[in-house]
Coordinates of C-alpha atoms in Angstrom, one line a residue:
M535 CA -110.1 44.5 30.9
R536 CA -110.1 47.3 33.4
P537 CA -112.9 47.7 35.9
T538 CA -114.8 50.8 36.8
R539 CA -112.6 52.4 39.4
D540 CA -114.0 54.8 41.9
T541 CA -111.2 55.7 44.3
R542 CA -110.5 59.4 43.7
Q543 CA -111.9 60.7 46.9
L544 CA -109.3 63.4 47.8
N545 CA -109.7 67.1 47.1
W546 CA -106.7 69.3 47.8
L547 CA -107.6 69.8 51.4
L548 CA -108.0 66.1 52.2
A549 CA -104.8 65.4 50.3
W550 CA -103.0 68.0 52.4
A551 CA -104.3 66.3 55.5
V552 CA -103.1 62.9 54.5
V553 CA -99.6 64.2 53.7
F554 CA -99.4 66.4 56.8
C555 CA -100.4 63.5 59.0
D556 CA -97.2 61.8 57.7
I557 CA -94.7 64.6 57.2
G558 CA -96.0 66.6 60.2
T559 CA -95.0 63.9 62.6
S560 CA -91.2 64.5 62.2
V561 CA -91.3 67.6 64.3
Y562 CA -92.1 65.5 67.4
Y563 CA -88.8 63.5 67.3
V564 CA -86.4 65.2 64.9
P565 CA -85.4 68.1 67.1
G566 CA -84.3 65.7 69.9
I567 CA -82.4 63.5 67.5
L568 CA -80.6 66.4 65.9
Y569 CA -79.8 67.9 69.3
G570 CA -77.8 64.8 70.1
H571 CA -75.6 65.5 67.1
V572 CA -75.3 69.3 66.7
K573 CA -76.6 70.6 70.0
D574 CA -77.7 74.3 69.9
A575 CA -77.1 74.5 66.1
T576 CA -80.2 72.3 65.6
P577 CA -82.5 75.2 64.6
F578 CA -80.0 76.4 62.0
F579 CA -79.8 73.1 60.2
V580 CA -83.6 72.6 60.2
L581 CA -84.0 76.1 58.7
L582 CA -81.2 75.4 56.2
T583 CA -82.8 72.2 55.1
T584 CA -86.2 73.9 54.8
G585 CA -85.0 75.6 51.6
G586 CA -84.2 72.3 50.1
F587 CA -87.5 70.8 51.3
V588 CA -89.4 73.6 49.4
L589 CA -87.5 73.0 46.2
L590 CA -88.0 69.2 46.4
A591 CA -91.7 69.6 47.3
L592 CA -92.1 71.6 44.1
K593 CA -90.7 68.7 42.1
Y594 CA -93.0 66.2 43.9
I595 CA -96.0 68.2 42.5
E596 CA -94.9 67.3 39.0
I597 CA -94.0 63.7 40.0
S598 CA -97.5 63.3 41.3
W599 CA -99.4 64.6 38.3
R600 CA -97.1 62.9 35.8
N601 CA -98.0 59.6 37.5
P602 CA -101.7 59.5 38.1
E603 CA -101.4 55.7 38.6
G604 CA -99.3 56.3 41.7
G605 CA -96.4 54.2 42.7
G606 CA -94.1 57.1 43.7
V607 CA -90.4 56.4 43.2
V608 CA -91.0 53.0 41.6
T609 CA -93.1 54.4 38.8
I610 CA -91.1 57.6 38.1
T611 CA -87.7 55.7 38.2
T612 CA -89.1 53.0 35.9
K613 CA -90.1 55.6 33.4
A614 CA -86.8 57.3 33.5
F615 CA -84.3 54.5 33.7
G616 CA -86.2 51.2 33.2
P617 CA -87.8 48.5 35.4
M618 CA -84.7 47.3 37.3
W619 CA -83.9 50.8 38.4
G620 CA -87.5 51.2 39.4
C621 CA -87.1 48.1 41.5
L622 CA -84.1 49.6 43.2
G623 CA -86.1 52.8 44.0
G624 CA -88.8 50.5 45.4
M625 CA -86.3 48.8 47.7
L626 CA -85.1 52.2 49.0
I627 CA -88.6 53.4 49.8
I628 CA -89.4 50.1 51.5
V629 CA -86.4 50.7 53.8
D630 CA -87.8 54.2 54.5
Y631 CA -91.3 52.7 55.3
F632 CA -89.8 50.1 57.6
L633 CA -88.0 52.7 59.6
T634 CA -91.0 55.1 59.5
T635 CA -93.2 52.4 61.1
A636 CA -90.6 51.7 63.8
I637 CA -89.7 55.2 64.7
S638 CA -93.3 56.5 64.6
A639 CA -94.5 53.7 66.9
V640 CA -91.7 54.2 69.4
A641 CA -92.1 58.0 69.4
G642 CA -95.9 57.7 69.8
F643 CA -95.6 55.8 73.0
Q644 CA -92.8 57.9 74.3
Y645 CA -95.1 60.9 74.1
V646 CA -97.7 59.0 76.0
G647 CA -95.0 58.3 78.5
S648 CA -94.6 62.0 79.2
I649 CA -98.0 61.9 80.8
F650 CA -97.7 58.4 82.3
P651 CA -94.0 57.9 83.2
V652 CA -94.7 54.3 84.4
L653 CA -94.8 53.4 80.7
D654 CA -91.3 54.5 80.0
Q655 CA -89.9 51.2 81.1
H656 CA -92.1 49.4 78.5
I657 CA -91.8 51.5 75.4
V658 CA -90.3 48.7 73.3
V659 CA -93.1 46.2 74.2
L660 CA -95.8 48.8 73.7
A661 CA -94.4 49.9 70.3
C662 CA -94.2 46.3 69.1
A663 CA -97.7 45.7 70.3
G664 CA -98.9 48.8 68.5
V665 CA -97.4 47.6 65.3
V666 CA -99.0 44.2 65.7
G667 CA -102.3 45.9 66.3
L668 CA -101.9 47.9 63.1
A669 CA -101.0 44.7 61.3
L670 CA -104.3 43.1 62.4
L671 CA -106.3 46.2 61.4
N672 CA -104.7 46.2 57.9
I673 CA -105.3 42.5 57.5
I674 CA -109.0 43.1 58.3
G675 CA -108.8 46.1 56.0
I676 CA -109.5 49.2 57.9
R677 CA -110.7 51.9 55.5
E678 CA -108.6 54.9 56.3
S679 CA -110.9 57.9 56.3
A680 CA -109.5 61.1 54.7
T681 CA -112.0 63.0 56.9
V682 CA -110.4 61.5 60.0
A683 CA -107.0 62.5 58.6
L684 CA -108.3 66.0 58.2
V685 CA -109.5 66.2 61.8
M686 CA -106.2 64.9 63.1
A687 CA -104.1 67.2 60.9
V688 CA -106.1 70.3 61.7
S689 CA -106.0 69.4 65.5
A690 CA -102.2 68.8 65.4
L691 CA -101.6 72.1 63.4
A692 CA -103.8 74.1 65.8
V693 CA -102.0 72.7 68.9
N694 CA -98.6 73.4 67.3
L695 CA -99.7 77.0 66.6
I696 CA -100.9 77.3 70.2
V697 CA -97.5 76.1 71.5
I698 CA -95.7 78.5 69.2
G699 CA -97.9 81.4 70.2
A700 CA -97.7 80.7 73.9
S701 CA -93.9 80.3 73.7
L702 CA -93.3 83.5 71.7
S703 CA -95.6 85.6 74.0
Q704 CA -93.6 84.6 77.1
M705 CA -90.0 84.9 75.8
T706 CA -87.7 87.3 77.5
A707 CA -85.2 89.5 75.8
S708 CA -82.3 87.1 76.5
Q709 CA -84.4 84.2 75.1
W710 CA -85.0 86.2 71.9
T711 CA -81.3 86.8 71.6
D712 CA -80.6 83.1 72.1
L713 CA -83.3 82.2 69.5
F714 CA -81.6 84.3 66.8
R715 CA -78.2 83.0 67.8
H716 CA -79.4 79.4 67.4
L717 CA -80.6 80.2 63.9
S718 CA -77.0 81.1 62.8
P719 CA -74.3 78.5 62.2
G720 CA -71.9 79.9 64.7
R721 CA -68.1 80.0 64.4
D722 CA -67.3 76.5 65.9
L723 CA -68.7 74.6 62.9
S724 CA -66.3 73.4 60.2
S725 CA -67.3 73.0 56.6
Y726 CA -67.6 69.2 57.2
D727 CA -69.8 69.7 60.2
L728 CA -72.1 71.9 58.1
L729 CA -72.4 69.1 55.6
V730 CA -73.1 66.5 58.2
G731 CA -75.7 68.6 59.9
F732 CA -77.3 69.5 56.6
A733 CA -77.5 65.8 55.7
A734 CA -79.0 64.8 59.1
A735 CA -81.6 67.6 59.1
W736 CA -83.4 66.1 56.1
L737 CA -85.1 63.8 58.5
A738 CA -87.3 66.8 59.5
F739 CA -89.1 66.4 56.2
S740 CA -89.6 62.7 55.9
G741 CA -93.0 61.8 54.6
L742 CA -92.8 64.2 51.6
E743 CA -92.9 61.2 49.2
S744 CA -96.4 60.2 50.4
I745 CA -98.1 62.7 48.0
S746 CA -96.8 60.7 45.0
Q747 CA -98.2 57.5 46.5
I748 CA -101.8 58.9 47.0
S749 CA -102.1 60.4 43.5
P750 CA -104.5 57.6 42.4
A751 CA -106.9 58.8 45.2
M752 CA -106.7 62.5 44.3
R753 CA -109.4 64.2 42.2
F754 CA -109.0 65.5 38.7
P755 CA -107.7 67.9 37.5
L756 CA -104.7 66.2 39.1
R757 CA -102.3 69.0 38.4
R758 CA -104.3 71.6 40.2
T759 CA -105.2 69.3 43.2
T760 CA -101.5 68.4 43.7
R761 CA -100.4 72.1 43.5
W762 CA -102.9 73.3 46.1
A763 CA -102.2 70.3 48.4
M764 CA -98.5 70.7 48.2
A765 CA -98.7 74.5 48.7
A766 CA -100.7 73.9 51.9
V767 CA -98.0 71.3 53.0
I768 CA -95.2 73.8 52.3
V769 CA -96.9 76.6 54.2
T770 CA -97.9 74.6 57.2
M771 CA -94.4 72.9 57.5
V772 CA -92.5 76.2 57.1
L773 CA -94.8 77.7 59.8
T774 CA -94.3 74.9 62.3
S775 CA -91.1 72.8 61.9
P776 CA -88.3 75.5 62.1
L777 CA -90.2 77.5 64.7
L778 CA -90.9 74.6 67.0
T779 CA -87.4 73.4 66.7
A780 CA -85.9 76.8 67.5
L781 CA -88.3 77.4 70.4
S782 CA -87.5 73.9 71.9
I783 CA -83.8 74.5 71.8
G784 CA -84.0 78.2 72.9
I785 CA -86.5 77.8 75.8
L786 CA -86.2 74.4 77.3
P787 CA -83.7 74.2 80.2
P788 CA -80.5 72.3 79.6
E789 CA -81.5 69.4 81.9
I790 CA -84.7 68.8 80.0
K791 CA -82.9 68.8 76.7
A792 CA -80.4 66.3 78.1
T793 CA -83.0 63.9 79.5
Q794 CA -86.2 64.4 77.5
S795 CA -84.9 64.6 73.9
E796 CA -87.6 62.1 72.7
R797 CA -90.4 64.5 73.5
F798 CA -89.2 68.1 73.2
I799 CA -92.6 69.4 71.9
S800 CA -94.7 68.2 74.9
E801 CA -92.1 69.6 77.3
L802 CA -92.2 72.9 75.4
G803 CA -96.0 72.9 75.7
F804 CA -95.7 72.4 79.4
V805 CA -93.1 75.2 79.9
S806 CA -95.1 77.6 77.8
G807 CA -98.7 76.7 78.5
G808 CA -98.9 74.4 81.5
F809 CA -100.3 70.8 81.8
G810 CA -103.3 71.5 79.6
V811 CA -101.2 72.4 76.6
K812 CA -98.8 69.5 77.3
L813 CA -101.8 67.1 77.4
A814 CA -103.1 68.5 74.0
V815 CA -99.6 68.0 72.5
V816 CA -99.4 64.4 73.8
L817 CA -102.9 63.5 72.5
T818 CA -102.3 65.0 69.0
A819 CA -98.7 63.8 68.7
S820 CA -99.3 60.2 69.8
T821 CA -102.4 59.7 67.6
L822 CA -100.6 61.4 64.6
L823 CA -97.5 59.2 65.1
L824 CA -99.5 56.0 65.2
F825 CA -101.4 57.2 62.1
A826 CA -98.1 57.8 60.4
A827 CA -96.9 54.3 61.3
N828 CA -100.1 52.9 59.8
T829 CA -99.6 55.0 56.6
A830 CA -96.0 53.6 56.4
I831 CA -97.3 50.0 56.6
I832 CA -99.8 50.7 53.9
G833 CA -97.2 52.3 51.7
A834 CA -94.8 49.4 52.2
Y835 CA -97.2 46.7 51.3
H836 CA -98.4 48.6 48.2
V837 CA -94.8 48.9 47.0
F838 CA -94.6 45.1 47.5
L839 CA -97.7 44.7 45.4
A840 CA -96.4 47.0 42.7
L841 CA -93.1 45.0 42.5
A842 CA -95.0 41.7 42.5
N843 CA -97.1 42.9 39.6
R844 CA -93.9 43.8 37.7
E845 CA -92.6 40.3 38.5
F846 CA -89.8 41.5 40.8
L847 CA -91.3 39.7 43.8
P848 CA -93.1 36.3 44.0
K849 CA -96.8 36.3 43.3
I850 CA -97.4 34.9 46.7
I851 CA -96.9 38.3 48.2
S852 CA -99.9 39.7 46.3
L853 CA -102.2 36.9 47.5
R854 CA -105.3 38.4 49.1
S855 CA -107.3 37.1 52.0
A856 CA -110.4 35.3 51.0
T857 CA -112.3 36.9 53.9
F858 CA -111.1 40.5 53.8
N859 CA -109.6 40.9 50.3
T860 CA -106.5 42.3 51.8
P861 CA -102.9 41.3 50.9
H862 CA -102.2 39.6 54.3
I863 CA -98.8 38.2 53.4
A864 CA -97.6 41.6 52.2
V865 CA -99.0 43.2 55.4
F866 CA -97.2 40.6 57.5
I867 CA -93.8 41.4 55.9
A868 CA -94.5 45.1 56.2
T869 CA -95.0 44.8 59.9
F870 CA -92.6 42.0 60.9
V871 CA -89.5 43.8 59.8
P872 CA -90.2 47.0 61.8
I873 CA -90.9 44.9 64.9
I874 CA -87.5 43.2 64.5
V875 CA -85.9 46.7 64.1
I876 CA -87.6 48.0 67.3
L877 CA -86.4 44.9 69.2
L878 CA -82.8 45.1 67.9
T879 CA -82.5 48.8 68.6
Q880 CA -84.4 48.7 71.8
G881 CA -86.3 51.7 70.7
Q882 CA -83.3 54.1 70.8
M883 CA -84.5 57.1 68.9
A884 CA -81.0 58.3 68.0
L885 CA -80.1 55.0 66.5
L886 CA -83.5 54.7 64.7
G887 CA -83.0 58.2 63.3
D888 CA -79.6 57.4 62.0
M889 CA -80.9 54.2 60.3
Y890 CA -83.8 56.2 58.8
A891 CA -81.5 58.4 56.6
F892 CA -80.6 55.7 54.0
G893 CA -83.9 54.9 52.5
L894 CA -85.4 58.4 52.9
L895 CA -82.6 60.2 51.1
G896 CA -82.1 57.4 48.6
A897 CA -85.8 57.6 47.5
F898 CA -85.4 61.4 47.3
V899 CA -82.4 61.1 45.1
F900 CA -84.0 58.6 42.6
S901 CA -87.3 60.5 42.5
S902 CA -85.6 63.9 41.9
L903 CA -83.0 62.5 39.4
S904 CA -85.7 60.6 37.5
L905 CA -87.8 63.7 37.0
D906 CA -84.7 65.6 35.7
V907 CA -84.1 62.9 33.1
I908 CA -87.8 63.0 32.0
R909 CA -87.7 66.8 31.7
W910 CA -84.5 66.6 29.7
R911 CA -86.0 64.1 27.3
L912 CA -89.0 66.4 26.8
G913 CA -86.6 69.2 25.8
R914 CA -87.0 71.3 28.9
R915 CA -84.1 73.6 29.5
D916 CA -85.8 76.4 31.4
F917 CA -85.1 78.0 34.8
G918 CA -87.2 75.3 36.5
F919 CA -85.2 72.5 35.0
W920 CA -81.9 73.9 36.3
I921 CA -83.3 74.6 39.7
G922 CA -84.5 71.0 39.7
T923 CA -81.0 69.7 38.9
L924 CA -79.7 71.9 41.8
T925 CA -82.2 70.2 44.1
T926 CA -81.0 66.8 42.9
M927 CA -77.4 67.8 43.7
M928 CA -78.4 68.8 47.2
V929 CA -80.1 65.5 48.0
V930 CA -77.2 63.6 46.4
V931 CA -74.7 65.4 48.7
A932 CA -76.9 64.7 51.7
W933 CA -77.3 61.0 50.9
A934 CA -73.5 60.6 50.2
I935 CA -72.7 62.2 53.5
N936 CA -75.1 59.9 55.3
L937 CA -73.7 56.9 53.6
V938 CA -70.3 57.7 55.1
E939 CA -71.4 59.1 58.5
K940 CA -74.4 56.8 59.4
E941 CA -72.7 53.4 59.3
M942 CA -75.7 51.7 60.9
A943 CA -78.1 53.2 58.3
T944 CA -75.8 52.1 55.5
L945 CA -75.5 48.6 56.9
F946 CA -79.2 48.1 57.5
G947 CA -80.5 49.9 54.4
G948 CA -77.8 48.4 52.2
T949 CA -78.5 44.9 53.4
V950 CA -82.2 45.1 52.9
T951 CA -81.8 46.7 49.5
I952 CA -79.2 44.2 48.3
L953 CA -81.4 41.3 49.5
G954 CA -84.4 42.8 47.8
L955 CA -82.5 43.1 44.5
L956 CA -81.2 39.6 44.8
V957 CA -84.8 38.3 45.3
A958 CA -86.0 40.5 42.4
V959 CA -83.3 39.1 40.0
G960 CA -84.0 35.6 41.3
V961 CA -87.7 35.8 40.7
R962 CA -87.1 37.2 37.2
R963 CA -84.7 34.4 36.3
A964 CA -86.7 31.7 38.2
W965 CA -83.8 30.8 40.5
F966 CA -86.1 29.8 43.4
I967 CA -88.8 27.8 41.7
D968 CA -87.4 24.3 42.3
I969 CA -86.5 25.2 46.0
L970 CA -89.9 26.7 46.8
H971 CA -91.8 23.8 45.2
Q972 CA -90.2 21.5 47.8
I973 CA -92.2 23.3 50.5
P974 CA -95.8 22.1 50.6
A975 CA -97.2 25.3 52.2
V976 CA -95.5 27.6 49.7
R977 CA -96.6 25.3 46.8
R978 CA -100.2 25.6 47.9
L979 CA -100.0 29.4 48.3
Q980 CA -98.3 29.7 44.9
A981 CA -101.1 27.7 43.4
R982 CA -103.7 30.0 45.0
A983 CA -101.8 33.1 43.7
Y984 CA -102.2 31.9 40.1
S985 CA -105.6 30.2 40.4
A986 CA -107.7 33.3 39.8
S987 CA -106.2 34.0 36.4
E988 CA -106.1 30.3 35.4
N989 CA -109.7 29.6 36.5
L990 CA -111.2 32.6 34.8
A991 CA -112.1 31.3 31.4
E992 CA -112.7 34.1 28.8
E993 CA -115.8 32.4 27.5
E994 CA -117.3 32.3 31.1
L995 CA -116.8 35.9 32.1
G996 CA -116.1 37.4 28.8
G997 CA -119.2 39.6 29.2
V998 CA -118.0 41.4 32.3
V999 CA -118.3 45.1 31.7
T1000 CA -117.5 48.4 33.4
L1001 CA -120.3 50.7 34.6
A1002 CA -119.7 53.0 31.7
E1003 CA -120.1 50.1 29.3
A1004 CA -123.3 49.0 31.1
V1005 CA -124.8 52.4 30.7
A1006 CA -123.9 52.3 26.9
L1007 CA -125.7 48.9 26.7
K1008 CA -129.0 50.3 28.2
P1009 CA -130.7 50.6 24.8
L1010 CA -130.1 46.9 24.1
Y1011 CA -130.3 45.4 27.6
S1012 CA -132.5 47.7 29.8
S1013 CA -133.4 46.7 33.3
S1014 CA -134.9 48.5 36.3
T1015 CA -133.2 46.1 38.8
L1016 CA -129.6 46.1 40.1
L1017 CA -128.3 43.2 42.2
A1018 CA -125.4 44.0 44.4
L1019 CA -123.7 40.7 44.8
R1020 CA -121.1 39.4 47.3
G1021 CA -120.5 35.7 47.3
E1022 CA -122.9 33.0 45.9
S1023 CA -126.5 34.0 46.7
A1024 CA -129.0 31.9 44.7
R1025 CA -131.9 33.4 46.7
L1026 CA -130.9 37.0 45.8
I1027 CA -130.5 36.2 42.1
Q1028 CA -133.9 34.4 42.0
E1029 CA -135.6 37.4 43.6
G1030 CA -134.0 39.6 40.9
I1031 CA -135.2 37.2 38.1
T1032 CA -138.7 37.2 39.5
R1033 CA -138.9 41.0 39.6
A1034 CA -137.4 41.4 36.1
K1035 CA -140.0 39.0 34.6
G1036 CA -142.8 40.6 36.6
K1037 CA -141.9 43.9 35.0
G1038 CA -141.6 42.3 31.5
E1039 CA -137.8 42.8 31.3
S1040 CA -135.3 40.4 29.8
A1041 CA -132.1 41.7 31.5
L1042 CA -130.7 42.1 35.0
Y1043 CA -127.8 44.1 36.2
C1044 CA -125.5 42.2 38.6
M1045 CA -122.7 44.2 40.2
Y1046 CA -119.7 43.1 42.1
V1047 CA -117.7 45.8 43.9
E1048 CA -114.2 44.9 44.9
E1049 CA -113.4 47.0 48.0
W1050 CA -109.9 48.4 48.1
P1051 CA -109.6 50.0 51.6
G1052 CA -107.0 52.7 51.9
L1053 CA -105.8 55.8 50.2
F1054 CA -102.8 54.1 48.5
N1055 CA -104.7 52.3 45.8
G1056 CA -101.9 50.9 43.7
E1057 CA -102.4 49.4 40.2
T1058 CA -105.8 48.2 39.0
P1059 CA -105.9 44.5 38.5
H1060 CA -106.9 43.0 35.2
M1061 CA -109.3 40.5 36.7
P1062 CA -111.6 40.3 39.7
N1063 CA -110.4 38.7 42.9
E1064 CA -111.3 35.1 43.8
E1065 CA -114.5 36.1 45.4
G1066 CA -115.5 38.2 42.4
I1067 CA -114.8 35.3 40.1
R1068 CA -117.0 32.9 42.1
T1069 CA -119.7 35.5 42.5
L1070 CA -120.0 36.5 38.8
R1071 CA -119.6 32.9 37.6
H1072 CA -122.4 31.7 40.0
A1073 CA -124.7 34.5 38.8
L1074 CA -124.2 33.6 35.1
Q1075 CA -124.9 29.9 35.9
E1076 CA -128.1 30.7 37.9
V1077 CA -129.8 32.4 34.9
K1078 CA -129.1 29.7 32.4
D1079 CA -132.2 28.6 30.6
K1080 CA -134.3 31.3 32.4
N1081 CA -134.6 33.7 29.5
I1082 CA -132.9 36.4 31.4
E1083 CA -129.7 38.2 30.2
I1084 CA -127.3 39.1 33.0
I1085 CA -125.1 42.2 32.6
P1086 CA -122.2 41.5 35.0
I1087 CA -120.5 44.7 36.2
W1088 CA -117.2 44.8 38.0
A1089 CA -116.0 47.8 39.9
I1090 CA -113.3 48.8 42.3
S1091 CA -114.0 51.4 45.0
Y1092 CA -112.9 52.4 48.5
S1093 CA -116.6 52.3 49.4
A1094 CA -119.0 49.6 48.1
A1095 CA -122.0 51.7 49.1
E1096 CA -120.9 54.7 47.2
A1097 CA -120.1 52.6 44.1
I1098 CA -123.4 50.8 44.1
A1099 CA -125.3 54.1 44.6
K1100 CA -123.5 55.6 41.7
A1101 CA -124.4 52.7 39.5
A1102 CA -128.0 52.8 40.5
K1103 CA -128.2 56.5 39.6
Q1104 CA -126.4 56.1 36.2
L1105 CA -128.3 53.0 35.2
E1106 CA -131.6 54.6 36.3
V1107 CA -132.8 51.6 38.2
D1108 CA -135.7 51.8 40.7
A1109 CA -134.6 48.9 42.9
V1110 CA -131.3 47.6 44.3
F1111 CA -131.2 44.2 45.8
V1112 CA -128.6 43.3 48.5
G1113 CA -128.1 40.4 50.8
A1114 CA -128.6 40.7 54.5
T1115 CA -125.3 41.4 56.2
R1116 CA -123.5 38.6 58.0
R1117 CA -120.6 40.8 59.2
S1118 CA -119.9 41.8 62.7
A1119 CA -120.3 45.2 64.3
F1120 CA -116.5 45.4 64.6
Y1121 CA -116.1 44.7 60.8
H1122 CA -118.6 47.4 60.0
M1123 CA -116.8 49.8 62.2
L1124 CA -113.6 49.3 60.3
R1125 CA -114.9 48.8 56.8
G1126 CA -118.2 50.6 56.8
H1127 CA -121.8 49.4 56.8
V1128 CA -122.9 48.9 53.1
I1129 CA -126.7 48.8 53.8
K1130 CA -126.6 51.9 56.0
G1131 CA -124.4 53.6 53.3
L1132 CA -126.9 52.7 50.6
M1133 CA -129.8 54.0 52.6
N1134 CA -128.1 57.4 52.8
R1135 CA -126.9 57.5 49.2
L1136 CA -129.5 55.9 46.9
P1137 CA -131.6 58.2 44.8
H1138 CA -135.0 58.9 46.4
N1139 CA -136.9 57.1 43.7
C1140 CA -134.8 53.9 44.1
H1141 CA -136.0 51.2 46.6
L1142 CA -133.5 49.2 48.6
M1143 CA -134.5 45.5 48.9
I1144 CA -132.8 43.3 51.5
C1145 CA -132.9 39.5 51.0
N1146 CA -132.1 37.1 53.8

């Protein structure tokens, strides 16, 4: 069965904010990384790559609406070439996410260090601690708010525009001349240098793939939402990335460019607007970069889950915490590898940037090529198709150049990808079963991973329905009471039974909402989690021989309060029973307070009853 799923919370503006919070961070570190390779030609290469970015962004619109279930490169490549190629695409994007987490965490604290120089000696430790903190938040299950993303994105965009405006207003005639000179390739660059610079500059638009990952959270009609969201991404990136890069290279003194390459934009803010503008840049840059690191962690563990669901990774990876319903093992892997990367590279941005290219461009290649193949099968031979193939050729060339030039990227990315594929083939062919069964801890986890499906007998919970099905059953099983259940609560169920009998009713709605925090929702499970199974089974057992028919409803939502309120409205009940909360204030801060949410969302004629 499939549950009621209520996760489409993003309109085009919120979707833009989520994507911009990812792709918009590259401007804070890419100009400095590129400057180390191509010096004053950096603005030219960013401008050159901007054209390719626009073409690729247009393809990601179609990738997103063609795959409303999400999954990004894994899903589109699977549809084009088959499951094993989809697995390869997944391994490439995982490499990208690992490096995104590492580079964003390091860059975030480097920007803080521009205000507090004493921190510069501890960037590696701080970045690792930051990733550990993000890991804990994701294990608890912080519910990323699209509204928070919107505030952050608008703030960062506004500060960037202020920096651009202040810089342009103070430029001298010679600086204008230098600016236009930096936007041309110059005579010293060979054809090969042009290719190398073009390949390296794609780093300026990392994060573009995130729109295809959040498609399950975007509102219908999906095609229109993705078009407007991506149009906003294109406009804001074209307005900021090339200009900020050009102004940084053209205005900053040579000694600043030589020593402060990790934080060009804050130094540009200081030169053009003073300490206040610099502080604003640091605040927006550091928070946005840490947000991007968190987004990469979420993206990585959702790719793990998608591959585990397709039986390319062990089921253990998809095991969820009994307390928080989060995939804590997947989160651990998604954060452990970036920490190792930060420690091995000692937070060197140039090295991290070089390593970044492998997974980023590899994912671009597979996504773009897969869409071309799907278009071809559908009989498309129009202008858009041929422009799409040209875009694919551009990213293929960029990836090929990076494979040769960025040896560290090829070594790291190739190793992770090959190991991942070996694990995938091994899981498919059951190579590791005998070995893993010799480890008691792994054996217990494996048993837990399969216990939910094995313990859920069809005859026990065969009556579980979606909200839409419960509404359709109203003429046969009508009730004015909805129980919002979490865990075994005999007292709550008894209160519901008493109320139903007092009103002369023979049915009772019991709803379990499985909270999926986050904007990367992944694939819908076929069965409730362990807590959901225990909860619904206990409810069915409690009403035996009591002449009450329970209508068990299972739903998945990013907000339990919103899902329960929606059910109360559609089922037209006049009372919702919930148990008194036993969660801490810290938990409510991260995941939301269900009772307070219900008080704000329930229909005015519906009473909220809290049972201790």
